[in-house]
Short mmCIF file of C-alpha atoms and ligand atoms in Angstrom, two decimals:
data_model
loop_
_atom_site.label_atom_id
_atom_site.label_comp_id
_atom_site.label_asym_id
_atom_site.label_seq_id
_atom_site.Cartn_x
_atom_site.Cartn_y
_atom_site.Cartn_z
CA MET I 1 -139.18 -69.85 42.43
CA ALA I 2 -135.85 -67.33 42.34
CA SER I 3 -135.17 -66.53 38.65
CA TYR I 4 -131.56 -65.76 37.31
CA ASN I 5 -130.19 -62.01 37.75
CA PRO I 6 -126.73 -61.71 37.68
CA LYS I 7 -127.27 -57.90 39.44
CA SER I 8 -129.55 -58.80 42.14
CA LEU I 9 -127.83 -58.91 45.47
CA HIS I 10 -129.53 -62.09 46.39
CA ALA I 11 -127.90 -65.19 46.09
CA GLU I 12 -130.65 -67.48 45.08
CA GLU I 13 -130.99 -65.03 42.08
CA PHE I 14 -127.36 -64.27 40.85
CA ILE I 15 -126.18 -68.19 41.59
CA ASN I 16 -129.62 -69.38 40.26
CA ASP I 17 -129.72 -73.15 40.74
CA GLY I 18 -132.05 -73.21 37.47
CA GLU I 19 -129.40 -71.27 35.45
CA ILE I 20 -126.84 -73.37 36.50
CA ARG I 21 -128.94 -76.63 35.66
CA GLU I 22 -130.01 -75.48 32.28
CA THR I 23 -126.12 -74.08 31.77
CA LEU I 24 -124.94 -77.90 32.42
CA ALA I 25 -127.54 -79.31 29.96
CA TYR I 26 -126.54 -76.36 27.38
CA ALA I 27 -122.69 -77.45 27.68
CA GLU I 28 -123.36 -81.11 27.51
CA ALA I 29 -125.53 -80.67 24.25
CA ASN I 30 -122.81 -78.48 23.01
CA LYS I 31 -119.50 -80.44 23.79
CA ASN I 32 -119.09 -81.90 20.42
CA ASN I 33 -120.36 -78.97 18.51
CA VAL I 34 -117.40 -78.47 16.97
CA GLU I 35 -118.23 -75.09 15.01
CA LEU I 36 -119.44 -73.73 18.69
CA ILE I 37 -116.17 -74.91 20.31
CA ASP I 38 -113.97 -72.82 17.75
CA ALA I 39 -116.08 -69.63 17.99
CA ILE I 40 -115.83 -69.74 21.51
CA LEU I 41 -112.13 -70.41 21.73
CA GLU I 42 -111.42 -68.03 19.02
CA LYS I 43 -113.46 -65.15 21.78
CA ALA I 44 -111.25 -66.18 24.33
CA ARG I 45 -108.06 -65.69 22.72
CA PRO I 46 -106.28 -62.50 23.95
CA ARG I 47 -105.78 -59.70 21.15
CA LYS I 48 -103.46 -56.84 21.06
CA THR I 49 -104.65 -53.45 20.82
CA ALA I 50 -103.01 -49.91 20.31
CA THR I 51 -102.39 -49.56 23.98
CA GLY I 52 -101.70 -53.39 24.62
CA CYS I 53 -103.66 -56.00 25.13
CA THR I 54 -107.16 -57.08 25.64
CA CYS I 55 -109.15 -60.52 25.96
CA ALA I 56 -113.06 -60.66 25.68
CA GLY I 57 -113.54 -63.39 28.29
CA LEU I 58 -116.39 -66.07 28.33
CA THR I 59 -119.53 -66.14 29.77
CA HIS I 60 -120.13 -68.89 32.37
CA ARG I 61 -122.27 -70.80 29.32
CA GLU I 62 -119.27 -70.47 26.99
CA ALA I 63 -116.60 -71.44 29.74
CA SER I 64 -118.80 -74.49 30.73
CA VAL I 65 -119.16 -75.57 26.95
CA LEU I 66 -115.06 -75.53 27.13
CA LEU I 67 -115.21 -77.66 30.20
CA ALA I 68 -117.48 -80.33 28.76
CA CYS I 69 -115.51 -80.62 25.39
CA GLU I 70 -113.52 -83.92 25.57
CA ILE I 71 -111.99 -83.63 22.42
CA PRO I 72 -108.59 -84.01 22.77
CA GLU I 73 -107.43 -81.53 20.16
CA LYS I 74 -109.51 -78.62 21.53
CA VAL I 75 -108.86 -79.19 24.95
CA GLN I 76 -105.27 -78.84 23.85
CA LYS I 77 -106.22 -75.34 22.16
CA ILE I 78 -107.70 -74.39 25.79
CA TYR I 79 -104.23 -75.37 27.27
CA GLU I 80 -102.61 -73.15 24.51
CA ILE I 81 -104.66 -70.01 24.81
CA ALA I 82 -104.37 -70.48 28.94
CA GLY I 83 -100.98 -70.25 28.50
CA GLU I 84 -101.18 -67.27 25.86
CA ILE I 85 -103.61 -65.35 28.57
CA LYS I 86 -101.26 -65.86 31.41
CA GLN I 87 -98.10 -64.56 29.24
CA ALA I 88 -100.13 -61.74 27.62
CA PHE I 89 -101.41 -60.20 31.21
CA TYR I 90 -99.03 -61.52 33.87
CA GLY I 91 -96.00 -62.39 31.87
CA ASN I 92 -93.71 -64.82 33.35
CA ARG I 93 -94.09 -63.66 36.72
CA ILE I 94 -95.57 -65.60 39.70
CA VAL I 95 -96.38 -64.11 42.43
CA ILE I 96 -95.41 -65.46 46.31
CA PHE I 97 -96.97 -65.76 49.47
CA ALA I 98 -97.63 -67.92 52.54
CA PRO I 99 -100.89 -68.81 54.76
CA LEU I 100 -100.71 -67.44 58.55
CA TYR I 101 -102.84 -69.50 60.67
CA LEU I 102 -103.75 -67.27 63.69
CA SER I 103 -106.09 -69.54 65.36
CA ASN I 104 -108.29 -73.00 65.01
CA TYR I 105 -110.73 -72.26 67.43
CA CYS I 106 -114.21 -72.28 65.58
CA VAL I 107 -117.74 -73.35 66.39
CA ASN I 108 -118.76 -74.13 63.04
CA GLY I 109 -119.50 -78.09 61.82
CA CYS I 110 -118.32 -78.30 58.44
CA VAL I 111 -117.71 -81.67 57.85
CA TYR I 112 -115.15 -81.55 55.38
CA CYS I 113 -112.84 -79.09 57.98
CA PRO I 114 -110.76 -80.31 61.04
CA TYR I 115 -111.68 -77.24 62.87
CA HIS I 116 -115.04 -78.48 62.83
CA MET I 117 -116.24 -77.66 66.49
CA LYS I 118 -117.01 -81.77 67.41
CA ASN I 119 -113.31 -82.63 66.31
CA LYS I 120 -111.47 -83.50 69.86
CA THR I 121 -108.53 -84.62 68.00
CA ILE I 122 -107.01 -81.40 67.20
CA PRO I 123 -105.39 -79.12 69.77
CA ARG I 124 -107.26 -75.64 69.92
CA ARG I 125 -104.79 -72.54 69.71
CA LYS I 126 -104.93 -69.14 69.41
CA LEU I 127 -101.62 -66.78 68.95
CA THR I 128 -100.60 -64.75 71.39
CA GLN I 129 -99.65 -61.27 70.12
CA GLU I 130 -95.69 -62.28 70.96
CA GLU I 131 -96.46 -65.42 68.72
CA VAL I 132 -97.46 -63.80 65.71
CA ARG I 133 -94.74 -61.86 66.20
CA LYS I 134 -92.43 -64.95 66.45
CA GLU I 135 -94.50 -66.13 63.19
CA VAL I 136 -93.94 -63.12 61.32
CA ILE I 137 -90.05 -62.77 62.12
CA ALA I 138 -89.90 -66.51 61.21
CA LEU I 139 -91.77 -65.75 57.91
CA GLN I 140 -89.37 -62.71 57.10
CA ASP I 141 -86.55 -64.53 57.69
CA MET I 142 -87.74 -67.36 54.82
CA GLY I 143 -88.07 -64.10 52.35
CA HIS I 144 -91.91 -64.07 52.48
CA LYS I 145 -93.39 -60.35 52.13
CA ARG I 146 -96.79 -61.09 51.73
CA LEU I 147 -99.52 -63.13 53.86
CA ALA I 148 -103.02 -64.48 54.16
CA ILE I 149 -103.82 -65.14 57.55
CA GLU I 150 -106.15 -67.47 58.13
CA ALA I 151 -108.73 -68.37 61.37
CA GLY I 152 -111.47 -70.34 62.21
CA GLU I 153 -115.14 -68.67 63.02
CA ASP I 154 -115.51 -68.10 66.76
CA PRO I 155 -117.05 -64.62 67.64
CA LYS I 156 -115.48 -65.03 71.38
CA ASN I 157 -112.22 -66.64 70.60
CA ASN I 158 -111.37 -64.59 67.18
CA PRO I 159 -113.53 -61.76 67.19
CA ILE I 160 -112.62 -58.85 64.96
CA GLU I 161 -110.63 -57.03 67.29
CA TYR I 162 -108.53 -60.09 67.69
CA ILE I 163 -108.05 -60.30 63.86
CA LEU I 164 -107.17 -56.18 63.44
CA GLU I 165 -104.75 -56.45 66.63
CA CYS I 166 -102.59 -59.42 64.91
CA ILE I 167 -102.81 -57.25 61.52
CA LYS I 168 -101.47 -54.41 63.01
CA THR I 169 -98.42 -56.73 64.87
CA ILE I 170 -98.02 -58.32 61.39
CA TYR I 171 -97.57 -54.91 59.38
CA SER I 172 -95.13 -53.30 62.37
CA VAL I 173 -92.69 -56.27 62.75
CA ASN I 174 -89.41 -55.42 60.68
CA HIS I 175 -86.61 -58.26 61.25
CA LYS I 176 -83.39 -57.37 59.64
CA ASN I 177 -84.62 -56.42 56.01
CA GLY I 178 -88.15 -57.81 56.74
CA ALA I 179 -91.10 -56.39 56.11
CA ILE I 180 -94.73 -57.90 55.43
CA ARG I 181 -95.99 -55.39 52.59
CA ARG I 182 -99.46 -56.90 51.94
CA VAL I 183 -101.55 -59.57 54.61
CA ASN I 184 -104.70 -60.79 52.72
CA VAL I 185 -107.56 -61.97 54.68
CA ASN I 186 -109.33 -65.39 55.02
CA ILE I 187 -111.60 -65.29 57.70
CA ALA I 188 -115.59 -66.01 57.87
CA ALA I 189 -118.14 -64.35 56.18
CA THR I 190 -118.66 -61.18 58.57
CA THR I 191 -120.81 -57.56 58.15
CA VAL I 192 -119.87 -54.24 56.14
CA GLU I 193 -119.07 -52.97 59.54
CA ASN I 194 -116.15 -55.36 60.26
CA TYR I 195 -115.20 -55.48 56.22
CA ARG I 196 -114.64 -51.63 56.84
CA LYS I 197 -112.50 -51.98 59.60
CA LEU I 198 -110.46 -54.63 58.06
CA LYS I 199 -110.28 -52.09 55.00
CA ASP I 200 -109.00 -49.57 57.60
CA ALA I 201 -106.68 -51.78 58.78
CA GLY I 202 -104.83 -51.89 55.50
CA ILE I 203 -105.85 -55.60 54.36
CA GLY I 204 -105.34 -56.30 50.68
CA THR I 205 -107.24 -59.11 49.27
CA TYR I 206 -110.27 -60.54 51.05
CA ILE I 207 -110.71 -64.02 50.86
CA LEU I 208 -113.79 -66.29 51.28
CA PHE I 209 -113.99 -69.84 49.70
CA GLN I 210 -117.88 -70.51 48.66
CA GLU I 211 -116.66 -74.33 49.14
CA THR I 212 -119.95 -75.11 47.00
CA TYR I 213 -122.37 -73.32 45.35
CA HIS I 214 -124.88 -76.56 45.30
CA LYS I 215 -126.96 -74.56 48.15
CA GLU I 216 -128.35 -78.28 49.18
CA SER I 217 -125.27 -80.03 49.72
CA TYR I 218 -123.89 -76.58 51.47
CA LEU I 219 -126.68 -76.96 53.69
CA GLN I 220 -125.57 -80.94 54.23
CA LEU I 221 -121.89 -79.74 54.78
CA HIS I 222 -122.20 -76.97 57.15
CA PRO I 223 -124.90 -78.56 59.22
CA THR I 224 -124.52 -75.94 62.19
CA GLY I 225 -122.90 -72.79 62.97
CA PRO I 226 -123.17 -69.14 61.62
CA LYS I 227 -121.31 -70.71 58.47
CA HIS I 228 -124.96 -72.95 57.70
CA ASP I 229 -126.17 -69.70 56.59
CA TYR I 230 -125.81 -70.23 52.58
CA ASP I 231 -127.09 -66.72 51.74
CA TYR I 232 -124.99 -64.97 54.45
CA HIS I 233 -121.99 -66.67 53.17
CA THR I 234 -122.63 -66.10 49.25
CA GLU I 235 -123.07 -62.66 49.81
CA ALA I 236 -120.37 -61.85 51.53
CA MET I 237 -118.51 -60.52 48.71
CA ASP I 238 -121.37 -57.59 48.08
CA ARG I 239 -121.16 -56.74 51.71
CA ALA I 240 -117.05 -56.59 51.48
CA MET I 241 -117.21 -54.40 48.60
CA GLU I 242 -119.82 -52.09 49.99
CA GLY I 243 -117.12 -52.01 53.08
CA GLY I 244 -114.91 -50.17 50.74
CA ILE I 245 -112.95 -53.67 49.91
CA ASP I 246 -112.23 -53.78 46.51
CA ASP I 247 -110.01 -57.08 45.82
CA VAL I 248 -111.68 -59.95 47.02
CA GLY I 249 -110.61 -63.67 46.33
CA LEU I 250 -112.93 -66.59 45.14
CA GLY I 251 -112.83 -70.18 45.35
CA VAL I 252 -114.41 -73.51 45.77
CA LEU I 253 -113.15 -76.67 47.56
CA PHE I 254 -113.09 -79.21 45.06
CA GLY I 255 -114.11 -82.39 45.99
CA LEU I 256 -117.20 -81.14 47.93
CA GLU I 257 -119.84 -81.21 44.78
CA LEU I 258 -119.74 -81.99 41.01
CA TYR I 259 -117.20 -79.78 39.31
CA LYS I 260 -119.11 -78.59 36.60
CA TYR I 261 -121.97 -77.06 38.88
CA GLU I 262 -119.23 -75.53 40.74
CA PHE I 263 -117.14 -74.10 38.10
CA ALA I 264 -120.64 -72.46 36.37
CA GLY I 265 -121.25 -71.10 40.01
CA LEU I 266 -117.72 -69.78 40.42
CA ILE I 267 -117.89 -67.84 36.84
CA MET I 268 -121.46 -66.70 37.82
CA HIS I 269 -119.80 -65.08 40.78
CA ALA I 270 -117.63 -63.41 38.94
CA GLU I 271 -120.04 -61.80 36.56
CA HIS I 272 -122.42 -61.26 39.75
CA LEU I 273 -119.46 -58.95 40.93
CA GLU I 274 -118.53 -57.18 37.65
CA ALA I 275 -122.19 -56.45 37.05
CA VAL I 276 -123.25 -55.32 40.48
CA HIS I 277 -119.54 -53.39 41.24
CA GLY I 278 -117.89 -52.99 38.22
CA VAL I 279 -114.65 -55.01 39.03
CA GLY I 280 -114.56 -58.85 39.23
CA PRO I 281 -112.86 -60.79 41.65
CA HIS I 282 -109.18 -60.14 42.14
CA THR I 283 -108.23 -63.91 42.40
CA ILE I 284 -109.64 -67.25 42.30
CA SER I 285 -108.04 -70.01 44.51
CA VAL I 286 -108.46 -73.48 43.59
CA PRO I 287 -108.53 -75.59 46.41
CA ARG I 288 -108.94 -79.46 46.51
CA LEU I 289 -109.98 -81.12 49.16
CA LYS I 290 -107.24 -82.92 51.56
CA ARG I 291 -106.85 -85.87 54.34
CA ALA I 292 -106.99 -84.17 57.80
CA SER I 293 -107.25 -84.45 61.28
CA ASP I 294 -110.60 -86.31 61.58
CA ILE I 295 -111.23 -85.92 57.78
CA ASP I 296 -111.02 -88.13 55.42
CA PRO I 297 -111.36 -87.76 51.64
CA ASP I 298 -112.25 -90.34 50.32
CA GLN I 299 -115.68 -90.29 52.49
CA PHE I 300 -116.50 -87.28 49.79
CA ASP I 301 -117.68 -88.50 46.28
CA ASN I 302 -116.86 -85.93 44.36
CA GLY I 303 -113.11 -85.82 44.28
CA ILE I 304 -111.40 -85.05 40.85
CA SER I 305 -108.58 -86.22 38.69
CA ASP I 306 -105.39 -84.31 38.16
CA GLU I 307 -106.37 -84.22 34.64
CA ILE I 308 -109.94 -82.92 35.11
CA PHE I 309 -108.20 -80.10 37.89
CA GLU I 310 -106.18 -78.80 34.87
CA LYS I 311 -108.84 -78.46 32.67
CA ILE I 312 -110.94 -76.25 35.05
CA THR I 313 -107.79 -74.15 36.16
CA ALA I 314 -107.29 -73.48 32.32
CA CYS I 315 -110.90 -72.97 31.77
CA ILE I 316 -111.04 -70.36 34.79
CA ARG I 317 -108.15 -68.59 32.93
CA LEU I 318 -109.96 -68.28 29.51
CA ALA I 319 -113.42 -67.39 31.22
CA VAL I 320 -111.89 -64.25 33.56
CA PRO I 321 -108.78 -63.48 31.65
CA TYR I 322 -107.99 -60.49 34.34
CA THR I 323 -108.14 -62.37 37.62
CA GLY I 324 -105.19 -64.07 39.10
CA ILE I 325 -105.12 -67.78 39.84
CA ILE I 326 -103.83 -68.94 43.25
CA VAL I 327 -102.74 -72.60 43.74
CA SER I 328 -101.80 -73.55 46.97
CA THR I 329 -98.96 -76.42 48.53
CA ARG I 330 -101.88 -78.62 49.13
CA GLU I 331 -100.86 -79.70 45.44
CA SER I 332 -97.49 -81.31 44.60
CA GLU I 333 -94.63 -79.96 42.75
CA GLU I 334 -95.64 -81.80 39.89
CA VAL I 335 -99.25 -80.40 39.70
CA ARG I 336 -98.04 -76.97 40.43
CA GLY I 337 -95.45 -77.38 37.89
CA ARG I 338 -98.22 -78.23 35.05
CA LEU I 339 -100.32 -75.52 36.49
CA LEU I 340 -98.16 -72.70 35.98
CA HIS I 341 -98.28 -73.27 32.51
CA LEU I 342 -102.53 -73.01 32.16
CA GLY I 343 -102.80 -69.74 34.03
CA VAL I 344 -101.64 -70.10 37.37
CA SER I 345 -99.88 -66.43 38.70
CA GLN I 346 -99.44 -66.76 42.71
CA VAL I 347 -98.61 -69.62 44.53
CA SER I 348 -97.63 -70.48 48.24
CA GLY I 349 -94.21 -71.59 49.40
CA ALA I 350 -93.10 -73.16 52.58
CA SER I 351 -96.58 -72.88 53.93
CA ARG I 352 -97.28 -74.25 57.71
CA THR I 353 -101.25 -74.98 57.72
CA SER I 354 -100.55 -75.07 61.74
CA VAL I 355 -101.12 -72.42 64.06
CA GLY I 356 -97.60 -71.46 65.34
CA GLY I 357 -96.12 -73.68 62.65
CA TYR I 358 -93.30 -71.27 61.10
CA ALA I 359 -91.77 -70.51 64.40
CA GLU I 360 -91.87 -74.01 65.85
CA ALA I 361 -91.00 -75.88 63.16
CA GLU I 362 -91.11 -79.35 63.81
CA ARG I 363 -93.16 -81.73 61.89
CA PRO I 364 -96.07 -83.04 61.44
CA HIS I 365 -97.60 -79.85 64.08
CA ASP I 366 -100.15 -81.13 66.01
CA THR I 367 -102.42 -78.40 64.48
CA GLU I 368 -101.88 -78.94 60.99
CA GLN I 369 -105.25 -77.71 58.86
CA PHE I 370 -104.54 -80.52 56.31
CA ASP I 371 -101.68 -82.38 54.73
CA VAL I 372 -99.48 -80.15 52.31
CA SER I 373 -98.26 -81.96 49.32
CA ASP I 374 -95.71 -79.39 48.38
CA GLN I 375 -93.17 -79.31 51.51
CA ARG I 376 -90.30 -77.64 49.94
CA SER I 377 -88.21 -74.62 51.60
CA LEU I 378 -89.17 -71.21 50.02
CA ASP I 379 -85.45 -70.98 48.62
CA GLU I 380 -86.57 -74.63 46.65
CA VAL I 381 -89.44 -73.33 45.37
CA VAL I 382 -87.95 -70.04 44.35
CA ARG I 383 -85.20 -71.87 42.48
CA TRP I 384 -87.69 -74.47 40.86
CA LEU I 385 -89.72 -71.61 39.41
CA MET I 386 -86.89 -69.96 37.88
CA GLU I 387 -85.59 -72.78 36.80
CA ASN I 388 -88.79 -73.30 34.76
CA GLY I 389 -88.86 -70.28 33.32
CA HIS I 390 -91.10 -67.98 35.98
CA VAL I 391 -89.78 -64.99 37.75
CA PRO I 392 -90.82 -64.78 41.43
CA SER I 393 -92.07 -61.99 42.48
CA PHE I 394 -92.64 -60.82 46.05
CA CYS I 395 -94.12 -57.43 44.62
CA THR I 396 -96.75 -55.66 46.19
CA ALA I 397 -96.41 -52.28 44.51
CA CYS I 398 -100.29 -52.25 43.05
CA TYR I 399 -101.54 -52.67 46.51
CA ARG I 400 -99.36 -50.04 48.26
CA GLU I 401 -99.99 -47.62 45.63
CA GLY I 402 -103.28 -48.29 45.57
CA ARG I 403 -104.12 -49.77 42.12
CA THR I 404 -106.74 -52.08 43.57
CA GLY I 405 -110.41 -52.98 42.47
CA ASP I 406 -110.81 -51.75 38.73
CA ARG I 407 -107.24 -49.40 39.19
CA PHE I 408 -105.38 -53.30 39.31
CA MET I 409 -107.39 -54.11 36.40
CA SER I 410 -106.99 -51.24 34.06
CA LEU I 411 -102.96 -51.44 34.57
CA CYS I 412 -103.61 -55.37 33.42
CA LYS I 413 -105.68 -54.32 30.17
CA SER I 414 -103.15 -51.64 29.11
CA GLY I 415 -100.49 -54.09 28.84
CA GLN I 416 -97.95 -51.88 30.65
CA ILE I 417 -97.18 -54.81 32.46
CA LEU I 418 -93.64 -55.14 31.33
CA ASN I 419 -92.70 -52.04 31.84
CA CYS I 420 -94.39 -51.78 35.36
CA CYS I 421 -94.69 -55.23 37.06
CA HIS I 422 -91.83 -57.13 35.49
CA PRO I 423 -88.88 -54.57 36.95
CA ASN I 424 -90.99 -54.60 40.56
CA ALA I 425 -90.51 -58.34 40.20
CA LEU I 426 -86.98 -58.41 39.49
CA MET I 427 -86.31 -55.57 42.11
CA THR I 428 -87.90 -57.66 44.91
CA LEU I 429 -86.46 -60.95 43.59
CA THR I 430 -83.41 -59.41 44.12
CA GLU I 431 -84.02 -58.13 47.61
CA PHE I 432 -84.88 -62.12 47.96
CA LEU I 433 -81.55 -63.44 46.48
CA THR I 434 -79.60 -61.12 48.35
CA ASP I 435 -81.03 -61.64 52.01
CA TYR I 436 -82.48 -64.96 52.29
CA ALA I 437 -81.47 -67.22 49.28
CA SER I 438 -78.78 -70.12 49.04
CA GLU I 439 -75.64 -69.79 46.99
CA GLU I 440 -77.28 -72.16 44.28
CA THR I 441 -80.37 -70.22 44.22
CA LYS I 442 -78.53 -66.62 43.98
CA LYS I 443 -76.56 -67.89 40.97
CA VAL I 444 -79.61 -69.07 39.28
CA GLY I 445 -81.43 -65.91 40.13
CA PHE I 446 -78.79 -63.32 38.96
CA GLU I 447 -78.67 -64.95 36.13
CA MET I 448 -81.79 -64.37 35.38
CA ILE I 449 -82.45 -61.33 36.34
CA GLU I 450 -79.84 -60.15 33.76
CA ARG I 451 -81.52 -61.80 30.88
CA GLU I 452 -84.94 -60.36 32.03
CA LEU I 453 -83.96 -56.83 32.58
CA ALA I 454 -83.00 -57.11 28.92
CA ARG I 455 -86.84 -57.68 27.92
CA ILE I 456 -87.96 -54.52 29.78
CA PRO I 457 -89.03 -52.33 26.81
CA LYS I 458 -88.35 -48.90 27.71
CA ASP I 459 -84.76 -47.73 28.16
CA LYS I 460 -85.31 -45.37 30.90
CA VAL I 461 -87.44 -47.98 32.91
CA ARG I 462 -84.34 -50.76 32.12
CA ALA I 463 -82.52 -48.12 33.37
CA ILE I 464 -83.96 -47.53 36.47
CA ALA I 465 -84.22 -51.09 37.70
CA ARG I 466 -80.64 -51.91 37.11
CA GLU I 467 -79.89 -48.88 39.28
CA ASN I 468 -82.13 -49.88 41.95
CA ILE I 469 -81.24 -53.85 41.59
CA GLU I 470 -77.55 -52.75 41.95
CA ALA I 471 -78.43 -50.62 45.18
CA ILE I 472 -80.37 -53.60 46.66
CA ARG I 473 -77.01 -55.96 45.83
CA SER I 474 -75.07 -53.23 47.34
CA SER I 475 -77.57 -52.97 50.52
CA ASN I 476 -77.61 -49.81 49.77
CA ARG I 477 -81.40 -49.67 49.70
CA ARG I 478 -84.39 -47.55 50.44
CA ASP I 479 -88.27 -48.37 50.45
CA PHE I 480 -89.14 -48.57 46.71
CA ARG I 481 -92.48 -49.24 47.38
CA PHE I 482 -92.78 -51.94 45.41
N1 SAM A 1 -113.13 -69.90 58.97
C1 SAM A 1 -113.04 -69.14 57.41
C2 SAM A 1 -114.00 -69.35 56.69
O1 SAM A 1 -115.19 -70.26 57.28
O2 SAM A 1 -114.23 -69.35 55.46
C3 SAM A 1 -111.70 -69.40 56.45
C4 SAM A 1 -110.31 -70.26 57.00
S1 SAM A 1 -110.12 -72.03 56.43
C5 SAM A 1 -109.08 -71.94 57.52
C6 SAM A 1 -109.48 -72.11 55.02
C7 SAM A 1 -110.24 -72.90 53.88
O3 SAM A 1 -109.54 -74.17 53.99
C8 SAM A 1 -111.63 -73.25 53.80
O4 SAM A 1 -112.71 -71.90 53.13
C9 SAM A 1 -111.83 -74.87 53.25
O5 SAM A 1 -112.05 -74.13 52.09
C10 SAM A 1 -110.55 -74.63 53.46
N2 SAM A 1 -110.71 -76.24 53.98
C11 SAM A 1 -110.81 -77.08 55.27
N3 SAM A 1 -110.62 -77.79 55.37
C12 SAM A 1 -110.08 -78.36 53.93
C13 SAM A 1 -109.34 -79.79 53.85
N4 SAM A 1 -109.51 -80.70 54.35
N5 SAM A 1 -108.61 -79.77 52.68
C14 SAM A 1 -108.38 -78.91 52.06
N6 SAM A 1 -109.02 -77.43 52.43
C15 SAM A 1 -109.51 -77.34 53.22
#
């Protein structure tokens, strides 16, 4: 029997089933232990330091106790602290991105995913480079600067060379004032050599959802294809890091397995990356299972309510304060609105989950991966964020300046975000407003920018930000590297 060892490179030792089960038992035994819960909450609070702000984070055991706790006042405290951490490290900024589906060819048999090989109801399609260009132009014309590319796993149709060619095409398109400045990649687990190629191609974050940390369920949910190999999949982030990618994004697909098990596994995975590579995950995504072609989510027993989903998100915020949390358009405007106060720092906007869905705007598109709940335009999402006090950010500066991995984490910890990220967010928002926004959104946006400029602590930084914003508005722009 494998034993628990967060520093091990073997999946069954760092995501150790015995340790997860003991954690769940410990959490259950302590879910009404007010003294312990108060101590954990106290530990999770952000604290001011001479140079900025710090936050201890929580171990998977501590965080699991909070997730198990059902005492209303304590749950309320979890939510309050989640909001405080979000404010302390990310401020009121929300980073915006969109997925770009390159190909739905797939050789796997994942039973929850419409791309599964046996699904004959979904037309298979792979974008040509000309079609990639058209998609990118459509995305740029909305105002997007940051993409997450998505593809099924198919070594013949979507080999790494195809993915690399697409990345090159995406970065090469400059339509009007448009540019995609960061391409994140969500493709199947691969080799160190291929991760190195992705790194060399200039990708941002490598994202791979674990789907489930429960090995037995994993094997049943992925009955055929290369993804069936639980260890290879679970150890993918270690190979990505070995290949030089230091921004990696974790996630589980909530609804497949019991959420408390998944939560403990997710935090243990984050602890493992920190223990072995000295840097935790850059992001954690919180996707929930959705209806799709040939997929009925009701056939899966572990669906979670909105309330539990919110609690999970808040507990992630407390456990890993320096990790961004991503919520996609799988979720409705209402749920997304609530999650934004519980620690989410990135949202997608105006997403199409179909291959070719941006340039061919009709809906529903026949290759859609799953139903999206939030179908608003990017302009609407941006205005909605601002009306609710959030600053939409299209900034990619950290990545472009090489502040990835532990260098990003130290910026986060230094509390310099208001002097660094905030002006960049305002400048990229100005680009969006000037180039792509409706009159109504412009009005809300420029009023917000005035208010937010005043919050920049350093006079010199504020003056430079104002000067740059004026340059962008007068179209006298240069590449500011944000
Ligand atoms: N092929 C890659 C892989 O195997 O990891 C990733 C690409 S896939 C397009 C991205 C993610 O979509 C998957 O990791 C899975 O979590 C999610 N997904 C699949 N089916 C889904 C469904 N029915 N509802 C919501 N999300 C789903």
